[in-house]
XYZ file of N, CA and C in Angstrom:
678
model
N 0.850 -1.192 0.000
C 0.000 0.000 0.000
C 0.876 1.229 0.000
N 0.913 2.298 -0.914
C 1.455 3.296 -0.717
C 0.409 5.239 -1.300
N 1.175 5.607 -0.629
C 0.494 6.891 -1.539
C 1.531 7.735 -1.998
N 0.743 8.441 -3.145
C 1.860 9.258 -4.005
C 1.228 10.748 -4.999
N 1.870 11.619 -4.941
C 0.913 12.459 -5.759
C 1.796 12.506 -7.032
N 2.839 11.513 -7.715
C 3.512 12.043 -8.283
C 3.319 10.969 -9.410
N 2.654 11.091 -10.244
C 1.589 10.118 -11.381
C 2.892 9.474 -12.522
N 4.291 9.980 -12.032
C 5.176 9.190 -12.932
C 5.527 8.045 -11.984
N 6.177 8.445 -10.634
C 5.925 7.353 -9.774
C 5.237 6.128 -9.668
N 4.082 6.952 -9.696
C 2.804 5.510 -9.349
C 2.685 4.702 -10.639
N 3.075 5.110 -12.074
C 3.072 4.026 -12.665
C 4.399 3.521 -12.930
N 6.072 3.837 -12.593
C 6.662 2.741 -12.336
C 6.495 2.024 -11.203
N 6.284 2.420 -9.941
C 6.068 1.284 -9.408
C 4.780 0.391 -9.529
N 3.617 0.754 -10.633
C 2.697 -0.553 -10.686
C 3.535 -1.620 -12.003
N 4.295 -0.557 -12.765
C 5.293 -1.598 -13.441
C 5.962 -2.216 -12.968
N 6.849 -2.186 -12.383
C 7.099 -3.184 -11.304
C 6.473 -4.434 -10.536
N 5.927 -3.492 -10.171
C 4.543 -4.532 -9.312
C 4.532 -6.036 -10.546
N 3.843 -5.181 -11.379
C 3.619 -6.217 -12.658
C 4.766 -7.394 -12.554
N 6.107 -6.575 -13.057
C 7.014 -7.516 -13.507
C 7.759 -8.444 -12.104
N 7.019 -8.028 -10.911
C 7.682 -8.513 -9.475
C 6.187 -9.932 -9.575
N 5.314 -9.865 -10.224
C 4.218 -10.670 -9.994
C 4.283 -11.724 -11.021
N 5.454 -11.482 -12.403
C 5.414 -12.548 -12.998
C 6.844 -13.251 -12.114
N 7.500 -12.582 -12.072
C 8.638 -13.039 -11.262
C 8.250 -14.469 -10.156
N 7.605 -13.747 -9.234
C 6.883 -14.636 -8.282
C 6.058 -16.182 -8.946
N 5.444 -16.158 -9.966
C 4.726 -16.474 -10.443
C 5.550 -17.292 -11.155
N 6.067 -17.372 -11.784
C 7.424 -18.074 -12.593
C 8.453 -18.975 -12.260
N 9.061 -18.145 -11.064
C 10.611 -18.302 -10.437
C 11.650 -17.965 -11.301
N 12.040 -19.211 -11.433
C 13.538 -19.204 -11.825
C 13.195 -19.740 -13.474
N 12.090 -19.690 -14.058
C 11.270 -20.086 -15.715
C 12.218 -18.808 -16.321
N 12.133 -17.826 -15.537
C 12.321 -16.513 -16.263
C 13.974 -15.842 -16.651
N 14.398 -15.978 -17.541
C 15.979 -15.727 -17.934
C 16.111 -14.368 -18.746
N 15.087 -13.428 -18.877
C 15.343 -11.824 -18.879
C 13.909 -11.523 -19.180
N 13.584 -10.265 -19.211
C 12.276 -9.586 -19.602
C 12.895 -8.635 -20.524
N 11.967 -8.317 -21.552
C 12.262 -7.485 -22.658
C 10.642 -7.091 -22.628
N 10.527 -5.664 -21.996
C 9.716 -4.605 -21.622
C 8.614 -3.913 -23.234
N 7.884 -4.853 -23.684
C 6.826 -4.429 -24.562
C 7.590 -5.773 -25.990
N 8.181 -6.312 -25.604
C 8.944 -7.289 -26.479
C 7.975 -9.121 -25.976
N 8.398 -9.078 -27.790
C 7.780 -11.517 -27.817
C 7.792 -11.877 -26.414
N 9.228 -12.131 -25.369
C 9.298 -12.959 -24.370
C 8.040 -12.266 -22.864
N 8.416 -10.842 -22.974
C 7.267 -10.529 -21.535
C 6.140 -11.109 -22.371
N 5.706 -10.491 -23.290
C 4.107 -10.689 -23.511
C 3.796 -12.126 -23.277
N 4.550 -13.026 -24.070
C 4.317 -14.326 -23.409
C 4.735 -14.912 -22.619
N 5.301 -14.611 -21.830
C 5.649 -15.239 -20.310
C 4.583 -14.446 -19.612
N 3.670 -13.272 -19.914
C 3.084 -12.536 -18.588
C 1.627 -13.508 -19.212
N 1.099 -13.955 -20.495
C 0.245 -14.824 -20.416
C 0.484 -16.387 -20.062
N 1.705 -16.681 -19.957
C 1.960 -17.829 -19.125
C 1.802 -17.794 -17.566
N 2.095 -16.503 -17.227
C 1.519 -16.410 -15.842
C 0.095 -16.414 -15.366
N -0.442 -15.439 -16.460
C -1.623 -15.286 -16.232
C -2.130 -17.160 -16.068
N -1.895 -17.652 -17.489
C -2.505 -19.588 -17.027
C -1.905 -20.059 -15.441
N -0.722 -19.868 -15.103
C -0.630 -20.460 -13.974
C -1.162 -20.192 -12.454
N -1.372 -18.080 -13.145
C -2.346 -18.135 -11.872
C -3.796 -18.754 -11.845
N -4.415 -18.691 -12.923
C -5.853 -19.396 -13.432
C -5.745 -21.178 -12.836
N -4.778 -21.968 -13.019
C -4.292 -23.229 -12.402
C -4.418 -23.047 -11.340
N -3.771 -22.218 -10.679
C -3.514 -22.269 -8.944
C -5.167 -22.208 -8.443
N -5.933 -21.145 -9.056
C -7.027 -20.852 -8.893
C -8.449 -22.438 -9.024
N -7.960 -22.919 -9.553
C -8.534 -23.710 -10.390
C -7.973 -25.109 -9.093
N -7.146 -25.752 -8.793
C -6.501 -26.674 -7.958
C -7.369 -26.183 -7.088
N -7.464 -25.074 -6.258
C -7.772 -24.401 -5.408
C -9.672 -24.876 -5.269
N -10.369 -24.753 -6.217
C -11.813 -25.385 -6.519
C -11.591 -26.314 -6.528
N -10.867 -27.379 -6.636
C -10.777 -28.447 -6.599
C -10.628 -29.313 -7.887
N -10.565 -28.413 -9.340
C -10.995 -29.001 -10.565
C -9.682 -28.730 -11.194
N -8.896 -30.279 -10.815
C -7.461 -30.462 -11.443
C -7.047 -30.998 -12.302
N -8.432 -31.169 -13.393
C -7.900 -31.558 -14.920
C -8.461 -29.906 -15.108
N -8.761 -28.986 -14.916
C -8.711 -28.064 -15.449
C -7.243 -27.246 -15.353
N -6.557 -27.434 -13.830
C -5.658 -27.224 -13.205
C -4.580 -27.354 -14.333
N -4.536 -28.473 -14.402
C -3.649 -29.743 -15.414
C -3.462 -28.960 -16.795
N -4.608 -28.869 -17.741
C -4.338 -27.920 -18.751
C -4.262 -26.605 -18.637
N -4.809 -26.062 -18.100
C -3.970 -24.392 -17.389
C -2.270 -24.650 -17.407
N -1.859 -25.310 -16.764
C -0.430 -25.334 -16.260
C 0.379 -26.343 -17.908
N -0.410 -26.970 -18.447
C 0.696 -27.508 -19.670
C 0.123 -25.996 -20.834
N -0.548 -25.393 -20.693
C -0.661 -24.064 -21.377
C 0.439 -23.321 -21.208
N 0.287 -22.921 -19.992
C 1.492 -22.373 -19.314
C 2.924 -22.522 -19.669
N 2.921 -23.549 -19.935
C 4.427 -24.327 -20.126
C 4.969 -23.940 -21.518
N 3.770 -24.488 -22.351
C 4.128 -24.048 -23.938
C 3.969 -23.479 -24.319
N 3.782 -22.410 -23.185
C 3.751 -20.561 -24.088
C 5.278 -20.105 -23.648
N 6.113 -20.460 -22.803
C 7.126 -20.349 -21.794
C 8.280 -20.501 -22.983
N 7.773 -22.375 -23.639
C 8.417 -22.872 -24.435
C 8.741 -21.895 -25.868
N 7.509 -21.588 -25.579
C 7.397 -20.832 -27.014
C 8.718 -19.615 -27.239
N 8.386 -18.959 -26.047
C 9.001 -17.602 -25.917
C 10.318 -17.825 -25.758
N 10.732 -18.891 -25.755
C 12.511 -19.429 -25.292
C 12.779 -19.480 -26.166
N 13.266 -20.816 -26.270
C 14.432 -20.806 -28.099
C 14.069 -20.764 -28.961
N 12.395 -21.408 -29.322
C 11.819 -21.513 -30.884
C 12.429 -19.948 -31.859
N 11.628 -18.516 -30.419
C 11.468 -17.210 -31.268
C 12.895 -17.088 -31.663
N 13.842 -17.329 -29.937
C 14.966 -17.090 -30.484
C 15.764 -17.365 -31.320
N 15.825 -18.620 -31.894
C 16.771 -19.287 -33.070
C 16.515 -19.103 -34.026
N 15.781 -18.653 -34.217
C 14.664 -18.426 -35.629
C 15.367 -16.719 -35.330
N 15.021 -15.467 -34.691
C 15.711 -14.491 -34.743
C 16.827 -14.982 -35.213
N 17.920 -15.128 -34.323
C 19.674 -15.710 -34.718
C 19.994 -16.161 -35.602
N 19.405 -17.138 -36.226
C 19.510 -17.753 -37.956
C 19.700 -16.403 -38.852
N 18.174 -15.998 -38.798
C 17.948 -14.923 -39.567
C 18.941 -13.739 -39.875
N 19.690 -13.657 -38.298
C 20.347 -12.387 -38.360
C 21.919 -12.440 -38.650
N 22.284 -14.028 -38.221
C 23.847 -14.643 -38.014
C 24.113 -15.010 -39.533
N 23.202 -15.156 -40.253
C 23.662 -16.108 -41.360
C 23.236 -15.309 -42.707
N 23.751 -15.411 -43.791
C 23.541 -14.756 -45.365
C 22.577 -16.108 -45.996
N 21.931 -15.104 -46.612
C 21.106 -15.385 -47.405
C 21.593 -17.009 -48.452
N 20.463 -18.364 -48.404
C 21.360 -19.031 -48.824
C 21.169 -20.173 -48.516
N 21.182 -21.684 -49.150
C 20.331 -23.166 -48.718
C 21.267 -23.334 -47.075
N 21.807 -23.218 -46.778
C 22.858 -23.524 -45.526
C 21.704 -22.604 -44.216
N 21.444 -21.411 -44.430
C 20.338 -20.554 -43.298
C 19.106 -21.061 -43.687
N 18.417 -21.479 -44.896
C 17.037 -22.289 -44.970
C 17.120 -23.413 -44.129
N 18.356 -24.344 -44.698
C 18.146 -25.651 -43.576
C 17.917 -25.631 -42.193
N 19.308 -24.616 -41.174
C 18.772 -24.166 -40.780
C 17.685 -23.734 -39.727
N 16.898 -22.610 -40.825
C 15.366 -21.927 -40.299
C 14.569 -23.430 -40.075
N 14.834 -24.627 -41.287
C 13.954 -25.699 -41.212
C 13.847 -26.168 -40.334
N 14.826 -26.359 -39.235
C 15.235 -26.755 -38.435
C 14.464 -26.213 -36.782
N 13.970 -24.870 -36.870
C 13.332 -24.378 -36.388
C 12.361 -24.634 -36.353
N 11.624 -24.676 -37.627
C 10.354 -25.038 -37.959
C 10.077 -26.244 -37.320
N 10.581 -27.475 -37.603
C 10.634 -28.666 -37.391
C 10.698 -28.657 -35.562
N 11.406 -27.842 -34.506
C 11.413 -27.638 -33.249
C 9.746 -27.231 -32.935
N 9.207 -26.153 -33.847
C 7.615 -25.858 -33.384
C 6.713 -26.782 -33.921
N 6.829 -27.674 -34.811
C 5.966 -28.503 -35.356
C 5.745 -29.436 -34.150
N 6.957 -30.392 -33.539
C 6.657 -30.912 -32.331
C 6.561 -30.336 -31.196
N 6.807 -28.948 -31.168
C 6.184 -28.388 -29.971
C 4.530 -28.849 -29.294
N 4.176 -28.160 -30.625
C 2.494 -28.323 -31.128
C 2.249 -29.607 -30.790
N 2.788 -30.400 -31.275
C 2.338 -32.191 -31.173
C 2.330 -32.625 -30.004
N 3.420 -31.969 -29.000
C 3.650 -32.175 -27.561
C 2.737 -31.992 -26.687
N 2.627 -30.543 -27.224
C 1.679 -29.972 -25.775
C 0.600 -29.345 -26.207
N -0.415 -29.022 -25.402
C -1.829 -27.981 -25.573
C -1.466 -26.694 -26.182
N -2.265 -25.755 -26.668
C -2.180 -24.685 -27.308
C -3.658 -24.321 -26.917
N -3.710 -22.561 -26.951
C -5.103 -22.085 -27.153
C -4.685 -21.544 -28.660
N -6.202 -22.069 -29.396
C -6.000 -21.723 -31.009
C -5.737 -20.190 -31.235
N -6.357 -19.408 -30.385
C -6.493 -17.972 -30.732
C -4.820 -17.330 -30.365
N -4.312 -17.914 -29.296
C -3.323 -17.529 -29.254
C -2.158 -17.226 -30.472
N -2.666 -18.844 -30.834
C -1.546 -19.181 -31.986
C -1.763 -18.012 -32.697
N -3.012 -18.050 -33.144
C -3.693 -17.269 -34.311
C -3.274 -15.930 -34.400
N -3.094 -15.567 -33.101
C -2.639 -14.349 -32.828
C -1.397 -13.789 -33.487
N -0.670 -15.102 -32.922
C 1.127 -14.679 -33.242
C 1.075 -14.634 -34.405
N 0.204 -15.275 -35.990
C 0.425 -15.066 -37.002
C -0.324 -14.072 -37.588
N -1.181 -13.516 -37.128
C -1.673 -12.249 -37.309
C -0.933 -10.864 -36.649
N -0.604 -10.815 -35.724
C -0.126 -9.416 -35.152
C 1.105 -9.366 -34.788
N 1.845 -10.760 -34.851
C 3.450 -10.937 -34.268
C 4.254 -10.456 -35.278
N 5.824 -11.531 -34.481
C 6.930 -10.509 -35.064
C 7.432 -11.696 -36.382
N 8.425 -11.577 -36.575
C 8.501 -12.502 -37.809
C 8.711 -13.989 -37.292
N 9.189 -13.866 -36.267
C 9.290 -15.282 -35.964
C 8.242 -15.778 -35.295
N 7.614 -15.413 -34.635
C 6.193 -15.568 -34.194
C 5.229 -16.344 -34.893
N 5.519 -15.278 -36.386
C 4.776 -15.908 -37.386
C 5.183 -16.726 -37.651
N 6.440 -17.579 -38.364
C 6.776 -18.164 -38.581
C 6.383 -19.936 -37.598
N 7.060 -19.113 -36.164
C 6.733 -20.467 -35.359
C 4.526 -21.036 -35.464
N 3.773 -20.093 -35.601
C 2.421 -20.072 -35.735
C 2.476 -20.840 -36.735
N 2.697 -20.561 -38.111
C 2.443 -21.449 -39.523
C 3.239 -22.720 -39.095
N 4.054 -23.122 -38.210
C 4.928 -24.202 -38.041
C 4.078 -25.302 -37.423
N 3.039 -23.917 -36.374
C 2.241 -25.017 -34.939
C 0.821 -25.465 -35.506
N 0.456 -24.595 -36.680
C -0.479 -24.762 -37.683
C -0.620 -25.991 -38.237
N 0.373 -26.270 -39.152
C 1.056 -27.761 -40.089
C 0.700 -28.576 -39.039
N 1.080 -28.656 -37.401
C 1.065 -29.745 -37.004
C -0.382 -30.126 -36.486
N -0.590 -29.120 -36.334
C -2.183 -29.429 -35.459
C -3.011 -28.852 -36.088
N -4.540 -29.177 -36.670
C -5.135 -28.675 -37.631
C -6.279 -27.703 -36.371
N -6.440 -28.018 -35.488
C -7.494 -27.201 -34.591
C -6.731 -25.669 -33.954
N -5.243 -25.598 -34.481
C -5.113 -24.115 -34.679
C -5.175 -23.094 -35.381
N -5.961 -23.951 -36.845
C -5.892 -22.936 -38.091
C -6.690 -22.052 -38.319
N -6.243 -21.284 -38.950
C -7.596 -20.332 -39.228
C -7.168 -19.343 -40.758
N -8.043 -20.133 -41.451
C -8.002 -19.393 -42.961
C -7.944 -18.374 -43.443
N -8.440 -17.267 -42.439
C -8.244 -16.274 -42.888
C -7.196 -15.530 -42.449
N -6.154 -16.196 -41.618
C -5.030 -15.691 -40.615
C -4.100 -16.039 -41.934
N -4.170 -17.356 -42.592
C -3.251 -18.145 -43.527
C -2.984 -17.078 -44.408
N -3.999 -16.800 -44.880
C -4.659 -16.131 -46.373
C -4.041 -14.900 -46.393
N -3.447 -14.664 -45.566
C -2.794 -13.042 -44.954
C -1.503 -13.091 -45.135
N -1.342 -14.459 -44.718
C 0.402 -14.640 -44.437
C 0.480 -15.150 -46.202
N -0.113 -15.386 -46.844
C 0.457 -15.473 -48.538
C 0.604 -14.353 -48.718
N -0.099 -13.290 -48.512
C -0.773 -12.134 -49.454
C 0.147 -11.257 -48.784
N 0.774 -11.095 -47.431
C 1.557 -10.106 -47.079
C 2.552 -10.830 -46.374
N 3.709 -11.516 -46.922
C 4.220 -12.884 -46.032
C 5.616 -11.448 -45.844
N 6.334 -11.636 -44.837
C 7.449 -10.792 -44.828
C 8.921 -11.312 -45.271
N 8.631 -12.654 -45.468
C 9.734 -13.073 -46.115
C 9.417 -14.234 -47.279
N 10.640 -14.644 -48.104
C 9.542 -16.053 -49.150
C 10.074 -16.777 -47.769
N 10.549 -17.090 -46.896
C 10.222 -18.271 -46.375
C 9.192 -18.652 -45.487
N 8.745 -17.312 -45.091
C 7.371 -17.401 -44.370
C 6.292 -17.834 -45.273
N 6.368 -16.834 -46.746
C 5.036 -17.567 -47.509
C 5.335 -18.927 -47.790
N 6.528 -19.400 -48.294
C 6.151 -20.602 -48.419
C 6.007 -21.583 -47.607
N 5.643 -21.284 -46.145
C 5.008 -22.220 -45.178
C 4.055 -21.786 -45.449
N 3.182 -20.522 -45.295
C 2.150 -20.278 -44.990
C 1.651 -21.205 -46.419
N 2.182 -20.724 -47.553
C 1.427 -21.665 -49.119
C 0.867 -23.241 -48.451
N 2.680 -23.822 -47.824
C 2.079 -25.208 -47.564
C 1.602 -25.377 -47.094
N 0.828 -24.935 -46.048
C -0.165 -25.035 -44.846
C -1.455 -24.740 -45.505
N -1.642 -24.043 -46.548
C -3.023 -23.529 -47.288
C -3.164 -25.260 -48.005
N -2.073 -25.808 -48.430
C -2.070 -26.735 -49.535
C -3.112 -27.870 -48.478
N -2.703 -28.044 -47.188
C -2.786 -28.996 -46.106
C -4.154 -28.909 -45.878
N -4.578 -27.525 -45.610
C -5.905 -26.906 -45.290
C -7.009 -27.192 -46.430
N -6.750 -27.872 -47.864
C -7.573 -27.059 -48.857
C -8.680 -28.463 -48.874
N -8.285 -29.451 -48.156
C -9.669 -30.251 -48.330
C -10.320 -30.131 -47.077
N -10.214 -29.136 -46.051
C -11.271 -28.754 -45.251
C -12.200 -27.449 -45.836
N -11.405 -26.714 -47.048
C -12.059 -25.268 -47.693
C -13.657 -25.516 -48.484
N -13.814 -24.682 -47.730
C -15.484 -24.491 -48.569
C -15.462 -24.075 -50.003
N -16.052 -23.816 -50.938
C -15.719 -23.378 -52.222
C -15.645 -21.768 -52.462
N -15.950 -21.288 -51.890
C -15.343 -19.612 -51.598
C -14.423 -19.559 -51.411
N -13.598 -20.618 -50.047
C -12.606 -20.114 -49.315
C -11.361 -20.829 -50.652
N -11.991 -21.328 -51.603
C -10.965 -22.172 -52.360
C -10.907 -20.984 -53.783
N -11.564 -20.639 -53.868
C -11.719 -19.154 -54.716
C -10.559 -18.213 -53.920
N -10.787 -17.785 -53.223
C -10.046 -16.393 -52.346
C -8.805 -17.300 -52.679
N -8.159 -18.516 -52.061
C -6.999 -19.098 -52.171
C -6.370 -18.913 -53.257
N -7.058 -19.502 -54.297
C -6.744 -19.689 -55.747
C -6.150 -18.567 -56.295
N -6.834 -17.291 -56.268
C -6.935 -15.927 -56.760
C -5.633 -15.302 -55.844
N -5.358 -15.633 -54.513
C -4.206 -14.792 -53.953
C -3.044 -15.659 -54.241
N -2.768 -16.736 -54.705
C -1.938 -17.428 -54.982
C -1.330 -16.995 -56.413
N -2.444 -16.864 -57.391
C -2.193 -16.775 -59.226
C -1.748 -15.476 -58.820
N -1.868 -14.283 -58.202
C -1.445 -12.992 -58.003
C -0.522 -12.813 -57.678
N 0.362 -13.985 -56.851
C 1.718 -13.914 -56.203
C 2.663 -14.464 -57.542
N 2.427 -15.157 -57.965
C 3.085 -15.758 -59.527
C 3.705 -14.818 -59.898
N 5.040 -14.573 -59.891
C 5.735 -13.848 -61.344
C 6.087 -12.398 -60.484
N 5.342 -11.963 -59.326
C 5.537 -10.816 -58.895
C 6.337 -11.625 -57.083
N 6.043 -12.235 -56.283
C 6.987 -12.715 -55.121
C 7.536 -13.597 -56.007
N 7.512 -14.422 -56.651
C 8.087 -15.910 -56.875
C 8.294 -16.448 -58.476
N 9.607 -16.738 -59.076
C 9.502 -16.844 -60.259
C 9.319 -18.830 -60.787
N 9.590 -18.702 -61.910
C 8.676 -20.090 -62.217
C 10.105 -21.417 -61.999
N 10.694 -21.015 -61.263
C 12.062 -21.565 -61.221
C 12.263 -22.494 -59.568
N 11.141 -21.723 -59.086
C 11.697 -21.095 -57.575
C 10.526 -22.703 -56.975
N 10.722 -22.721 -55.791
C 9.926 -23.852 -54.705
C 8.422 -23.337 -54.810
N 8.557 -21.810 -54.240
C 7.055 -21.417 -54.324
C 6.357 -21.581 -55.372
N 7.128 -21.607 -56.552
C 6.117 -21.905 -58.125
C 5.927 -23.332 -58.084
N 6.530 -24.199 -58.014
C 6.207 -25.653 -57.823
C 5.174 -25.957 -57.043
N 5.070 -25.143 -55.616
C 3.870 -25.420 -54.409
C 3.158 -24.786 -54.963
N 3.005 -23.827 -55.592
C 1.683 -22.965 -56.558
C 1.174 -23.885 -57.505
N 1.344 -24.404 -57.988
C 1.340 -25.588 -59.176
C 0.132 -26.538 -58.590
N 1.174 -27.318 -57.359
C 0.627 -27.845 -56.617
C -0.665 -27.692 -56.233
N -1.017 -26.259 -55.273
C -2.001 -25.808 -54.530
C -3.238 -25.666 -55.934
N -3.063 -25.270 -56.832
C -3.391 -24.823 -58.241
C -3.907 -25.811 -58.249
N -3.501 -27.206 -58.830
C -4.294 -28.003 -59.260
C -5.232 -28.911 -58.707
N -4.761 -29.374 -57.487
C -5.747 -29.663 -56.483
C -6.585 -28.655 -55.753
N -6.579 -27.775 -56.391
C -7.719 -26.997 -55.961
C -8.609 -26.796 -57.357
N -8.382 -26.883 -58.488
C -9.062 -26.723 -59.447
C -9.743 -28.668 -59.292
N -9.158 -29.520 -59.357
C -9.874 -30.811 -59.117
C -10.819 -31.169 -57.744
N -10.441 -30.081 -56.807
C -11.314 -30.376 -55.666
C -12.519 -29.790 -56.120
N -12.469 -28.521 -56.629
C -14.140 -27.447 -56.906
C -14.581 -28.437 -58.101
N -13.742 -29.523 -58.857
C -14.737 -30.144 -59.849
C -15.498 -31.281 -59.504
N -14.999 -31.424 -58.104
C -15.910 -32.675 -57.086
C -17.014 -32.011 -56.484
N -17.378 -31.005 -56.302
C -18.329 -30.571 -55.708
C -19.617 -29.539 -56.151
């Protein structure tokens, strides 16, 4: 409890407060905070699940407990090495099949993340809508593996405004994965942001033109089944 008339004060110390409550909340999970940065935001919603767990044990309802706390865990996970190695690749290495392998390599770390542990879909959804590049990246990774985190119109974004070709061409393959759950609209919108990327991101030489090909024709044979 304190008082203060001095309104710069009172909000570092409720910042604090904050970052003294994931602290507590954490322990020793926590190996730096980066103040409006990937790791707080998701470590302070990993806290948030573990206080919701504690809360939850506390009622007595410890399979709710149970997934609260493996939530917890693989948002923790998340915010550790996946974002980071995926940054470090990106930034340590030139352009070039040696930094793809690699990034793959990354990818391949969030694919079994996903397979491992629980996820909330929206979360994911999140990181590939409003995150940072690796965010996205690890999202289209946790996507591929688990189909109850997708969301088509999150995908459909990451073709159409991908920040790197190696992001679109996960996001492509993940559309390719997705296209026999697509309704026939959603296989229209696909089709049309894909033929648009042709020739202007990706030339006819390249991986992405081959997975265009791909996505292309099984999507023109799926709308002739229905």
């Amino acid at each position: 409890m304190f008082v203060t008339e001095n309104g710069t004060g009172t909000g570092v110390l409720l910042i604090m407060g904050g970052g003294l409550l994931v602290f507590a909340l954490l322990g020793n999970r926590i190996e730096s905070l980066e103040f409006g940065g990937t790791k707080l935001k998701l470590r302070a919603a990993a806290a948030e699940r573990y206080a919701l767990a504690a809360e939850s044990e506390d009622r007595g309802d410890h399979d709710a407990a149970d997934r609260l706390r493996s939530e917890a865990q693989a948002l923790m996970d998340t915010a550790g090495p996946i974002a980071s190695d995926y940054r470090s690749v990106r930034s340590s290495m030139g352009a070039g099949q040696d930094r793809t392998r690699a990034m793959q390599q990354v990818v391949e770390k969030a694919r079994r993340l996903a397979a491992d542990r629980s996820f909330e879909p929206s979360v994911v959804q999140g990181w590939l809508r409003d995150g940072t590049e690796e965010k996205r990246i690890t999202a289209l990774a946790m996507m591929q593996s688990r189909s109850e985190l997708r969301d088509f119109d999150a995908v459909l974004a990451a073709i159409e405004h991908s920040r790197s070709a190696f992001e679109q061409y996960h996001a492509m393959k993940l559309a390719k994965s997705m296209l026999v759950d697509l309704d026939s609209t959603q296989i229209g919108k696909l089709t049309d942001a894909v033929k648009a990327q042709r020739d202007w991101r990706f030339r006819a030489d390249s991986d992405r033109w081959r997975l265009s090909e791909e996505i292309l024709g099984r999507a023109d044979g799926q709308s002739g089944t229905r």
